[in-house]
Amino acid sequence: MTDFKIEKREQLKEKPKGEALGFGRFFTDYMFSMDYTEDKGWHDASIVPYQNIEMSPASQSIHYGQSVFEGLKAYRTAEGVQLFRPDQNFKRINQSLARLDMPQIDEALALEGLKELVNLEADWVPTEPGQSLYIRPFVFATEPFLGVRPANQYKFLIILSPVGAYYGDGQLQPTKIYVEDEYVRAVRGGVGFAKVAGNYAASLLAQSKAAKLGYDQVLWLDGVEQKYVEEVGSMNIFFVYGNKLVTPALNGSILPGITRQSILELGQSLGYEVEERKISVDEVFDDAKSGKITEIFGSGTAVVVSPVGEIKYKEEVAVINEYQTGDVTNKLYTAYTAIQNGTAEDKFGWTVKVSE
Ligand code: COI
C-alpha cells in the first residue's frame, strides 16, 4: 500500500445525527488531493483536511469548463467498509479527461488514495439501510490564464459525503419524468459520453422547466433527430417488457453508466433477457399505453435503481404500473443493494474491501 502524507486536522467535525442525510449536504473531515504541473506531472498526493481551496479568479476551469468528475459509494457491511467497482470509475475519469484534453491520472494510485481516505473516514460511513458514503473524485484546471487552450495546471480531489436517498421522497418512490423536446443534452461527436461538468450545467434549464410542470427529472432525446431516448442525466433508463430489460445502446452521447452495466449483468444472471438498442420515444409511449412496457426504472450511483411512475412527452402522459414500484425493479434493487451492502455473495467480484 502507498503511504500518503496525511495532514491531520486539529478538531474533527460533528457528524450528522438523526437528521435526514439527503444527498450531498454533509462533508467529512478529510479529502484526497494531488496537483498537476507540466514539469512535475501529478505530484503531492496526500490526504488533507476538508477545507476551502484557494484558486485564482482566472483559473481556466471557471472560464472554459475543463472540469470532470466521478461518483461512487462506500458501504458499511457486517465486516467493515467496502467500495463498489471503483476501478470502473477511475477508468471512466480517464476517458472523460482524454475528451477534454486533460492529463490522465494513475488509476492504481487514485484507488490506493481513495482506499486510504475511506479507511481514515470509516466512521463517516452511515449505518442505516439505504444510506452510504458518496465519493466524488474530480479534476479541474487551475492555471490562471484567459487564452483558450488546454491548461497546464490541474487539481485532483476526492471528497466524501454521507448520503441517503437522492430524490427527496426516499428510495424506491416512483418519480415523474418529462421528455424534453426543445433542448438537447448531447450531440454526435460531443461530450455526452464523458462525465464533464458542462453536461450538467447544460441540463439545468430543462430540469427547471420540468420541475415547474411538476416533474422530477428530464428524459433526454438524441440530439440529431430528437426521436430516440437517451438518458436522464442523473441516471440511465431501462424499460421492462415483462421478462426483458431494454436500455438505449451506448452511442457516444449517452453516459456509459457503471450501474447501467452492472444491472445488465445482474439482470442476465437473474434470468432476464437484456437488450441494448435504439428505442424511439414513440415506441415507448405506444408500448407503455398498450401495457407491453410493464415497468420503467432509472439506474445510477446516486439514485441506485429508481422506479418511474409517469412520463410526459408533448401533450401525452403515460402512467407506468399505476405509480407503483414493479416487481422487476424491486427484485433488481434488492439483489443489487444486497451485493453492495455485503448481505449477498458477490459472485461478480465487484466489491473491494477497505477496512475490516
Ligand atoms: C452519480 O450518480 O454519481 C452522478 O454522478 C449523478 C449525479 C448526482 C450528478
mmCIF file of C-alpha atoms and ligand atoms in Angstrom:
data_model
loop_
_atom_site.group_PDB
_atom_site.id
_atom_site.type_symbol
_atom_site.label_atom_id
_atom_site.label_comp_id
_atom_site.label_asym_id
_atom_site.label_seq_id
_atom_site.Cartn_x
_atom_site.Cartn_y
_atom_site.Cartn_z
ATOM 1 C CA MET A 1 0.000 0.000 0.000
ATOM 2 C CA THR A 2 1.213 3.519 -0.827
ATOM 3 C CA ASP A 3 1.890 5.656 2.224
ATOM 4 C CA PHE A 4 0.314 9.025 1.593
ATOM 5 C CA LYS A 5 1.202 12.040 3.650
ATOM 6 C CA ILE A 6 -1.679 12.822 5.996
ATOM 7 C CA GLU A 7 -2.147 16.338 7.301
ATOM 8 C CA LYS A 8 -4.227 15.912 10.457
ATOM 9 C CA ARG A 9 -6.871 18.437 11.451
ATOM 10 C CA GLU A 10 -6.995 19.811 14.983
ATOM 11 C CA GLN A 11 -10.630 19.083 15.558
ATOM 12 C CA LEU A 12 -12.981 16.634 13.921
ATOM 13 C CA LYS A 13 -16.406 17.834 12.802
ATOM 14 C CA GLU A 14 -19.739 16.891 14.383
ATOM 15 C CA LYS A 15 -21.294 14.092 12.351
ATOM 16 C CA PRO A 16 -24.939 14.495 11.322
ATOM 17 C CA LYS A 17 -27.131 12.698 13.837
ATOM 18 C CA GLY A 18 -30.769 11.850 13.425
ATOM 19 C CA GLU A 19 -31.488 14.408 10.674
ATOM 20 C CA ALA A 20 -32.234 13.155 7.178
ATOM 21 C CA LEU A 21 -28.974 12.995 5.275
ATOM 22 C CA GLY A 22 -30.491 13.755 1.881
ATOM 23 C CA PHE A 23 -27.875 13.869 -0.850
ATOM 24 C CA GLY A 24 -24.601 15.781 -0.919
ATOM 25 C CA ARG A 25 -25.150 18.165 2.000
ATOM 26 C CA PHE A 26 -22.587 16.953 4.539
ATOM 27 C CA PHE A 27 -18.850 16.525 4.006
ATOM 28 C CA THR A 28 -16.337 14.540 6.040
ATOM 29 C CA ASP A 29 -13.156 15.648 7.811
ATOM 30 C CA TYR A 30 -10.610 14.850 5.107
ATOM 31 C CA MET A 31 -10.118 14.805 1.365
ATOM 32 C CA PHE A 32 -7.541 13.333 -1.002
ATOM 33 C CA SER A 33 -5.620 15.850 -3.064
ATOM 34 C CA MET A 34 -2.967 15.924 -5.762
ATOM 35 C CA ASP A 35 -1.722 18.563 -8.175
ATOM 36 C CA TYR A 36 -0.523 18.560 -11.754
ATOM 37 C CA THR A 37 2.013 20.831 -13.381
ATOM 38 C CA GLU A 38 3.658 20.311 -16.737
ATOM 39 C CA ASP A 39 7.139 19.915 -15.277
ATOM 40 C CA LYS A 40 6.281 17.601 -12.364
ATOM 41 C CA GLY A 41 3.220 15.745 -13.698
ATOM 42 C CA TRP A 42 0.856 14.623 -10.906
ATOM 43 C CA HIS A 43 2.512 15.224 -7.536
ATOM 44 C CA ASP A 44 1.902 15.915 -3.838
ATOM 45 C CA ALA A 45 -0.646 13.120 -3.468
ATOM 46 C CA SER A 46 -1.813 13.487 0.113
ATOM 47 C CA ILE A 47 -4.741 13.421 2.495
ATOM 48 C CA VAL A 48 -5.585 16.848 3.876
ATOM 49 C CA PRO A 49 -8.384 18.381 5.966
ATOM 50 C CA TYR A 50 -11.589 19.001 4.006
ATOM 51 C CA GLN A 51 -11.410 22.758 3.549
ATOM 52 C CA ASN A 52 -11.992 25.569 1.102
ATOM 53 C CA ILE A 53 -9.448 25.767 -1.689
ATOM 54 C CA GLU A 54 -7.729 28.882 -2.835
ATOM 55 C CA MET A 55 -7.529 29.461 -6.555
ATOM 56 C CA SER A 56 -7.045 32.289 -8.993
ATOM 57 C CA PRO A 57 -10.148 34.026 -10.372
ATOM 58 C CA ALA A 58 -8.504 33.396 -13.759
ATOM 59 C CA SER A 59 -8.437 29.598 -13.254
ATOM 60 C CA GLN A 60 -9.255 28.077 -16.610
ATOM 61 C CA SER A 61 -11.856 25.623 -15.313
ATOM 62 C CA ILE A 62 -14.072 28.531 -14.264
ATOM 63 C CA HIS A 63 -13.936 30.155 -17.672
ATOM 64 C CA TYR A 64 -13.701 27.310 -20.146
ATOM 65 C CA GLY A 65 -15.042 24.338 -18.236
ATOM 66 C CA GLN A 66 -12.136 21.878 -18.075
ATOM 67 C CA SER A 67 -13.745 20.018 -15.195
ATOM 68 C CA VAL A 68 -14.622 16.317 -14.931
ATOM 69 C CA PHE A 69 -15.978 14.195 -12.100
ATOM 70 C CA GLU A 70 -16.992 10.749 -10.921
ATOM 71 C CA GLY A 71 -19.431 9.325 -8.391
ATOM 72 C CA LEU A 72 -19.214 6.086 -6.436
ATOM 73 C CA LYS A 73 -20.111 4.858 -2.981
ATOM 74 C CA ALA A 74 -18.713 3.103 0.091
ATOM 75 C CA TYR A 75 -20.989 0.796 2.074
ATOM 76 C CA ARG A 76 -20.938 -0.472 5.619
ATOM 77 C CA THR A 77 -21.088 -4.266 5.804
ATOM 78 C CA ALA A 78 -21.039 -6.627 8.769
ATOM 79 C CA GLU A 79 -17.261 -6.978 8.248
ATOM 80 C CA GLY A 80 -16.303 -3.361 7.640
ATOM 81 C CA VAL A 81 -16.471 -0.958 4.718
ATOM 82 C CA GLN A 82 -16.422 -1.753 1.017
ATOM 83 C CA LEU A 83 -16.381 0.068 -2.296
ATOM 84 C CA PHE A 84 -18.323 -0.894 -5.399
ATOM 85 C CA ARG A 85 -16.382 -1.245 -8.690
ATOM 86 C CA PRO A 86 -14.047 1.719 -8.003
ATOM 87 C CA ASP A 87 -11.716 0.627 -10.816
ATOM 88 C CA GLN A 88 -14.504 1.402 -13.298
ATOM 89 C CA ASN A 89 -14.799 4.986 -12.053
ATOM 90 C CA PHE A 90 -11.102 5.696 -12.407
ATOM 91 C CA LYS A 91 -11.106 4.121 -15.840
ATOM 92 C CA ARG A 92 -14.021 6.348 -16.843
ATOM 93 C CA ILE A 93 -12.491 9.505 -15.359
ATOM 94 C CA ASN A 94 -9.523 8.945 -17.658
ATOM 95 C CA GLN A 95 -11.883 8.690 -20.638
ATOM 96 C CA SER A 96 -13.507 11.977 -19.598
ATOM 97 C CA LEU A 97 -10.084 13.589 -19.062
ATOM 98 C CA ALA A 98 -8.945 12.474 -22.503
ATOM 99 C CA ARG A 99 -12.027 14.036 -24.124
ATOM 100 C CA LEU A 100 -11.301 17.438 -22.540
ATOM 101 C CA ASP A 101 -7.575 17.171 -23.356
ATOM 102 C CA MET A 102 -6.650 16.998 -19.660
ATOM 103 C CA PRO A 103 -3.817 14.838 -18.269
ATOM 104 C CA GLN A 104 -4.505 11.204 -17.378
ATOM 105 C CA ILE A 105 -4.335 10.118 -13.747
ATOM 106 C CA ASP A 106 -2.681 6.958 -12.451
ATOM 107 C CA GLU A 107 -5.743 4.783 -11.804
ATOM 108 C CA ALA A 108 -3.970 2.479 -9.340
ATOM 109 C CA LEU A 109 -2.616 5.407 -7.323
ATOM 110 C CA ALA A 110 -6.032 7.099 -7.231
ATOM 111 C CA LEU A 111 -7.591 3.854 -5.989
ATOM 112 C CA GLU A 112 -4.956 3.497 -3.273
ATOM 113 C CA GLY A 113 -5.565 7.105 -2.227
ATOM 114 C CA LEU A 114 -9.313 6.525 -2.140
ATOM 115 C CA LYS A 115 -8.963 3.373 -0.043
ATOM 116 C CA GLU A 116 -6.732 5.145 2.432
ATOM 117 C CA LEU A 117 -9.101 8.114 2.647
ATOM 118 C CA VAL A 118 -12.175 5.934 3.181
ATOM 119 C CA ASN A 119 -10.286 3.858 5.729
ATOM 120 C CA LEU A 120 -9.444 7.030 7.656
ATOM 121 C CA GLU A 121 -13.067 8.204 7.397
ATOM 122 C CA ALA A 122 -14.699 4.826 8.095
ATOM 123 C CA ASP A 123 -16.706 6.327 10.994
ATOM 124 C CA TRP A 124 -18.481 8.553 8.491
ATOM 125 C CA VAL A 125 -19.959 5.609 6.564
ATOM 126 C CA PRO A 126 -23.606 5.659 7.659
ATOM 127 C CA THR A 127 -25.231 2.554 9.079
ATOM 128 C CA GLU A 128 -28.941 2.933 8.300
ATOM 129 C CA PRO A 129 -30.491 0.968 5.402
ATOM 130 C CA GLY A 130 -30.386 2.926 2.152
ATOM 131 C CA GLN A 131 -27.526 5.128 3.357
ATOM 132 C CA SER A 132 -23.922 5.112 2.159
ATOM 133 C CA LEU A 133 -20.857 7.301 1.825
ATOM 134 C CA TYR A 134 -20.932 9.037 -1.547
ATOM 135 C CA ILE A 135 -17.492 9.564 -3.084
ATOM 136 C CA ARG A 136 -16.816 12.385 -5.501
ATOM 137 C CA PRO A 137 -13.429 12.314 -7.319
ATOM 138 C CA PHE A 138 -12.922 15.286 -9.651
ATOM 139 C CA VAL A 139 -10.281 17.085 -11.701
ATOM 140 C CA PHE A 140 -10.287 20.716 -12.781
ATOM 141 C CA ALA A 141 -7.943 23.221 -14.409
ATOM 142 C CA THR A 142 -6.283 25.685 -12.035
ATOM 143 C CA GLU A 143 -3.922 27.513 -14.363
ATOM 144 C CA PRO A 144 -4.548 31.291 -14.266
ATOM 145 C CA PHE A 145 -4.796 32.090 -17.976
ATOM 146 C CA LEU A 146 -7.521 33.522 -20.165
ATOM 147 C CA GLY A 147 -6.388 32.166 -23.525
ATOM 148 C CA VAL A 148 -8.382 29.242 -24.867
ATOM 149 C CA ARG A 149 -6.085 26.209 -24.847
ATOM 150 C CA PRO A 150 -5.644 23.191 -22.580
ATOM 151 C CA ALA A 151 -4.432 24.302 -19.141
ATOM 152 C CA ASN A 152 -1.047 23.240 -17.795
ATOM 153 C CA GLN A 153 -2.059 23.084 -14.114
ATOM 154 C CA TYR A 154 -4.778 20.905 -12.592
ATOM 155 C CA LYS A 155 -6.052 19.676 -9.242
ATOM 156 C CA PHE A 156 -7.485 16.248 -8.439
ATOM 157 C CA LEU A 157 -9.588 15.934 -5.282
ATOM 158 C CA ILE A 158 -11.718 13.232 -3.719
ATOM 159 C CA ILE A 159 -14.358 14.425 -1.259
ATOM 160 C CA LEU A 160 -16.788 12.286 0.728
ATOM 161 C CA SER A 161 -20.409 12.866 1.710
ATOM 162 C CA PRO A 162 -22.674 10.624 3.825
ATOM 163 C CA VAL A 163 -25.951 10.278 1.906
ATOM 164 C CA GLY A 164 -29.453 8.832 1.978
ATOM 165 C CA ALA A 165 -31.891 8.804 -0.930
ATOM 166 C CA TYR A 166 -31.094 11.031 -3.921
ATOM 167 C CA TYR A 167 -34.713 12.016 -4.538
ATOM 168 C CA GLY A 168 -36.488 13.736 -1.664
ATOM 169 C CA ASP A 169 -39.176 11.132 -1.081
ATOM 170 C CA GLY A 170 -36.903 8.219 -0.365
ATOM 171 C CA GLN A 171 -35.591 5.171 -2.180
ATOM 172 C CA LEU A 172 -37.985 3.307 -4.464
ATOM 173 C CA GLN A 173 -40.571 6.097 -4.605
ATOM 174 C CA PRO A 174 -41.663 6.304 -8.258
ATOM 175 C CA THR A 175 -40.596 9.551 -9.948
ATOM 176 C CA LYS A 176 -42.223 11.554 -12.725
ATOM 177 C CA ILE A 177 -40.201 12.156 -15.853
ATOM 178 C CA TYR A 178 -40.575 14.835 -18.511
ATOM 179 C CA VAL A 179 -39.360 14.055 -22.028
ATOM 180 C CA GLU A 180 -37.535 17.180 -23.194
ATOM 181 C CA ASP A 181 -38.418 18.074 -26.796
ATOM 182 C CA GLU A 182 -36.826 21.520 -27.103
ATOM 183 C CA TYR A 183 -33.294 21.375 -25.655
ATOM 184 C CA VAL A 184 -30.814 18.522 -26.198
ATOM 185 C CA ARG A 185 -28.121 17.226 -23.840
ATOM 186 C CA ALA A 186 -25.548 15.894 -26.267
ATOM 187 C CA VAL A 187 -24.733 15.634 -29.939
ATOM 188 C CA ARG A 188 -22.721 13.267 -32.097
ATOM 189 C CA GLY A 189 -19.001 13.897 -31.608
ATOM 190 C CA GLY A 190 -19.645 15.944 -28.463
ATOM 191 C CA VAL A 191 -19.045 15.169 -24.807
ATOM 192 C CA GLY A 192 -22.215 13.254 -23.906
ATOM 193 C CA PHE A 193 -20.346 10.035 -23.075
ATOM 194 C CA ALA A 194 -17.979 11.864 -20.721
ATOM 195 C CA LYS A 195 -18.705 12.873 -17.148
ATOM 196 C CA VAL A 196 -17.908 16.559 -17.612
ATOM 197 C CA ALA A 197 -19.330 19.393 -15.523
ATOM 198 C CA GLY A 198 -20.691 21.239 -18.570
ATOM 199 C CA ASN A 199 -23.120 18.423 -19.413
ATOM 200 C CA TYR A 200 -24.822 19.009 -16.098
ATOM 201 C CA ALA A 201 -24.835 22.809 -16.472
ATOM 202 C CA ALA A 202 -26.468 22.404 -19.880
ATOM 203 C CA SER A 203 -29.225 20.261 -18.373
ATOM 204 C CA LEU A 204 -30.382 22.702 -15.712
ATOM 205 C CA LEU A 205 -32.735 24.901 -17.716
ATOM 206 C CA ALA A 206 -34.700 21.892 -18.946
ATOM 207 C CA GLN A 207 -34.679 20.489 -15.426
ATOM 208 C CA SER A 208 -36.188 23.730 -14.062
ATOM 209 C CA LYS A 209 -38.785 23.703 -16.827
ATOM 210 C CA ALA A 210 -39.721 20.125 -15.905
ATOM 211 C CA ALA A 211 -39.853 20.999 -12.195
ATOM 212 C CA LYS A 212 -42.282 23.863 -12.873
ATOM 213 C CA LEU A 213 -44.556 21.366 -14.601
ATOM 214 C CA GLY A 214 -44.379 19.024 -11.605
ATOM 215 C CA TYR A 215 -41.777 16.565 -12.942
ATOM 216 C CA ASP A 216 -38.695 15.288 -11.099
ATOM 217 C CA GLN A 217 -36.310 14.708 -13.985
ATOM 218 C CA VAL A 218 -35.788 15.179 -17.687
ATOM 219 C CA LEU A 219 -35.538 12.307 -20.145
ATOM 220 C CA TRP A 220 -33.265 13.398 -22.974
ATOM 221 C CA LEU A 221 -33.768 12.563 -26.629
ATOM 222 C CA ASP A 222 -30.955 12.209 -29.172
ATOM 223 C CA GLY A 223 -29.514 15.491 -30.419
ATOM 224 C CA VAL A 224 -29.875 14.706 -34.127
ATOM 225 C CA GLU A 225 -33.475 13.659 -34.744
ATOM 226 C CA GLN A 226 -34.889 14.227 -31.246
ATOM 227 C CA LYS A 227 -36.575 10.896 -31.703
ATOM 228 C CA TYR A 228 -34.622 8.313 -29.728
ATOM 229 C CA VAL A 229 -34.485 8.059 -25.953
ATOM 230 C CA GLU A 230 -31.014 8.561 -24.445
ATOM 231 C CA GLU A 231 -30.712 9.049 -20.657
ATOM 232 C CA VAL A 232 -31.971 11.099 -17.749
ATOM 233 C CA GLY A 233 -28.771 12.922 -16.770
ATOM 234 C CA SER A 234 -28.651 11.690 -13.186
ATOM 235 C CA MET A 235 -29.390 8.149 -14.374
ATOM 236 C CA ASN A 236 -29.582 5.774 -17.336
ATOM 237 C CA ILE A 237 -33.017 4.451 -18.251
ATOM 238 C CA PHE A 238 -34.429 0.908 -18.516
ATOM 239 C CA PHE A 239 -37.742 -0.225 -19.979
ATOM 240 C CA VAL A 240 -39.109 -3.502 -18.662
ATOM 241 C CA TYR A 241 -41.024 -5.647 -21.132
ATOM 242 C CA GLY A 242 -42.197 -8.486 -18.909
ATOM 243 C CA ASN A 243 -39.074 -10.589 -18.594
ATOM 244 C CA LYS A 244 -36.905 -8.367 -20.797
ATOM 245 C CA LEU A 245 -34.854 -5.305 -19.830
ATOM 246 C CA VAL A 246 -34.320 -2.822 -22.672
ATOM 247 C CA THR A 247 -31.951 0.138 -22.418
ATOM 248 C CA PRO A 248 -30.691 2.556 -25.086
ATOM 249 C CA ALA A 249 -27.474 1.303 -26.712
ATOM 250 C CA LEU A 250 -24.372 3.404 -26.000
ATOM 251 C CA ASN A 251 -23.838 5.691 -28.958
ATOM 252 C CA GLY A 252 -21.287 8.276 -27.849
ATOM 253 C CA SER A 253 -23.823 10.709 -26.445
ATOM 254 C CA ILE A 254 -25.065 8.539 -23.558
ATOM 255 C CA LEU A 255 -23.084 8.233 -20.315
ATOM 256 C CA PRO A 256 -21.767 4.635 -20.006
ATOM 257 C CA GLY A 257 -23.172 4.161 -16.505
ATOM 258 C CA ILE A 258 -21.413 1.718 -14.212
ATOM 259 C CA THR A 259 -24.754 0.950 -12.567
ATOM 260 C CA ARG A 260 -26.247 0.525 -16.064
ATOM 261 C CA GLN A 261 -23.593 -2.049 -16.957
ATOM 262 C CA SER A 262 -23.932 -3.802 -13.592
ATOM 263 C CA ILE A 263 -27.731 -4.019 -13.921
ATOM 264 C CA LEU A 264 -27.345 -5.567 -17.377
ATOM 265 C CA GLU A 265 -25.001 -8.211 -15.942
ATOM 266 C CA LEU A 266 -27.022 -8.768 -12.779
ATOM 267 C CA GLY A 267 -30.307 -8.868 -14.722
ATOM 268 C CA GLN A 268 -28.942 -11.552 -17.009
ATOM 269 C CA SER A 269 -27.758 -13.615 -14.054
ATOM 270 C CA LEU A 270 -31.262 -13.375 -12.553
ATOM 271 C CA GLY A 271 -32.735 -14.818 -15.747
ATOM 272 C CA TYR A 272 -33.900 -11.658 -17.524
ATOM 273 C CA GLU A 273 -33.300 -11.171 -21.207
ATOM 274 C CA VAL A 274 -31.361 -7.939 -21.746
ATOM 275 C CA GLU A 275 -31.277 -5.791 -24.842
ATOM 276 C CA GLU A 276 -29.303 -2.656 -25.691
ATOM 277 C CA ARG A 277 -30.774 -0.929 -28.731
ATOM 278 C CA LYS A 278 -32.168 2.273 -30.147
ATOM 279 C CA ILE A 279 -35.616 2.933 -28.752
ATOM 280 C CA SER A 280 -37.786 5.777 -30.005
ATOM 281 C CA VAL A 281 -39.966 7.913 -27.787
ATOM 282 C CA ASP A 282 -42.987 6.954 -29.928
ATOM 283 C CA GLU A 283 -42.293 3.296 -29.295
ATOM 284 C CA VAL A 284 -42.006 3.967 -25.554
ATOM 285 C CA PHE A 285 -45.391 5.697 -25.481
ATOM 286 C CA ASP A 286 -47.104 3.084 -27.674
ATOM 287 C CA ASP A 287 -45.704 0.261 -25.560
ATOM 288 C CA ALA A 288 -46.406 1.976 -22.251
ATOM 289 C CA LYS A 289 -50.010 2.619 -23.271
ATOM 290 C CA SER A 290 -50.608 -0.895 -24.629
ATOM 291 C CA GLY A 291 -49.100 -2.391 -21.480
ATOM 292 C CA LYS A 292 -46.146 -4.023 -23.276
ATOM 293 C CA ILE A 293 -43.858 -1.909 -21.130
ATOM 294 C CA THR A 294 -44.627 -3.127 -17.659
ATOM 295 C CA GLU A 295 -42.147 -1.003 -15.683
ATOM 296 C CA ILE A 296 -39.593 1.753 -16.222
ATOM 297 C CA PHE A 297 -36.665 2.449 -13.924
ATOM 298 C CA GLY A 298 -33.510 4.532 -13.874
ATOM 299 C CA SER A 299 -30.066 3.379 -12.774
ATOM 300 C CA GLY A 300 -27.158 5.378 -11.374
ATOM 301 C CA THR A 301 -24.739 5.550 -8.476
ATOM 302 C CA ALA A 302 -26.636 8.322 -6.739
ATOM 303 C CA VAL A 303 -30.168 7.061 -7.473
ATOM 304 C CA VAL A 304 -29.282 3.308 -7.385
ATOM 305 C CA VAL A 305 -32.369 1.763 -9.054
ATOM 306 C CA SER A 306 -35.203 4.250 -9.214
ATOM 307 C CA PRO A 307 -38.733 3.447 -10.445
ATOM 308 C CA VAL A 308 -40.538 5.784 -12.835
ATOM 309 C CA GLY A 309 -44.276 6.268 -12.250
ATOM 310 C CA GLU A 310 -45.125 8.672 -15.051
ATOM 311 C CA ILE A 311 -43.661 10.051 -18.258
ATOM 312 C CA LYS A 312 -44.818 13.071 -20.207
ATOM 313 C CA TYR A 313 -43.979 13.893 -23.825
ATOM 314 C CA LYS A 314 -45.572 16.927 -25.511
ATOM 315 C CA GLU A 315 -49.279 16.534 -24.651
ATOM 316 C CA GLU A 316 -49.116 12.845 -23.886
ATOM 317 C CA VAL A 317 -48.858 11.304 -20.439
ATOM 318 C CA ALA A 318 -48.260 7.638 -19.682
ATOM 319 C CA VAL A 319 -48.696 6.231 -16.191
ATOM 320 C CA ILE A 320 -46.427 3.286 -15.502
ATOM 321 C CA ASN A 321 -47.545 0.354 -13.355
ATOM 322 C CA GLU A 322 -50.150 2.546 -11.629
ATOM 323 C CA TYR A 323 -47.432 4.616 -9.956
ATOM 324 C CA GLN A 324 -46.247 1.529 -8.080
ATOM 325 C CA THR A 325 -42.749 0.116 -7.888
ATOM 326 C CA GLY A 326 -42.888 -3.026 -10.008
ATOM 327 C CA ASP A 327 -41.659 -6.499 -9.106
ATOM 328 C CA VAL A 328 -38.739 -6.448 -11.543
ATOM 329 C CA THR A 329 -37.495 -3.068 -10.288
ATOM 330 C CA ASN A 330 -37.858 -4.281 -6.710
ATOM 331 C CA LYS A 331 -36.050 -7.528 -7.399
ATOM 332 C CA LEU A 332 -33.140 -5.790 -9.143
ATOM 333 C CA TYR A 333 -32.884 -3.136 -6.416
ATOM 334 C CA THR A 334 -32.868 -5.763 -3.690
ATOM 335 C CA ALA A 335 -30.307 -8.025 -5.384
ATOM 336 C CA TYR A 336 -28.073 -5.091 -6.321
ATOM 337 C CA THR A 337 -28.053 -3.387 -2.912
ATOM 338 C CA ALA A 338 -27.533 -6.750 -1.181
ATOM 339 C CA ILE A 339 -24.214 -7.113 -3.042
ATOM 340 C CA GLN A 340 -23.272 -3.526 -2.205
ATOM 341 C CA ASN A 341 -24.184 -3.944 1.468
ATOM 342 C CA GLY A 342 -22.438 -7.280 1.717
ATOM 343 C CA THR A 343 -25.578 -9.244 2.633
ATOM 344 C CA ALA A 344 -25.409 -11.328 -0.558
ATOM 345 C CA GLU A 345 -22.463 -13.123 -2.075
ATOM 346 C CA ASP A 346 -20.624 -11.018 -4.656
ATOM 347 C CA LYS A 347 -20.102 -13.611 -7.363
ATOM 348 C CA PHE A 348 -19.175 -10.893 -9.865
ATOM 349 C CA GLY A 349 -16.120 -9.694 -7.917
ATOM 350 C CA TRP A 350 -17.456 -6.123 -7.874
ATOM 351 C CA THR A 351 -16.750 -5.180 -4.264
ATOM 352 C CA VAL A 352 -13.440 -4.018 -2.815
ATOM 353 C CA LYS A 353 -12.871 -4.088 0.931
ATOM 354 C CA VAL A 354 -11.204 -1.069 2.501
ATOM 355 C CA SER A 355 -11.378 -1.866 6.207
ATOM 356 C CA GLU A 356 -12.060 -4.861 8.434
HETATM 357 C C1 COI B 1 -23.872 9.787 -9.773
HETATM 358 O O1 COI B 1 -24.813 9.005 -9.856
HETATM 359 O O2 COI B 1 -22.881 9.575 -9.081
HETATM 360 C C2 COI B 1 -23.882 11.019 -10.536
HETATM 361 O O3 COI B 1 -22.834 11.496 -10.815
HETATM 362 C C3 COI B 1 -25.170 11.611 -10.913
HETATM 363 C C4 COI B 1 -25.468 12.960 -10.349
HETATM 364 C C5 COI B 1 -25.554 13.039 -8.869
HETATM 365 C C6 COI B 1 -24.659 14.036 -10.957
#
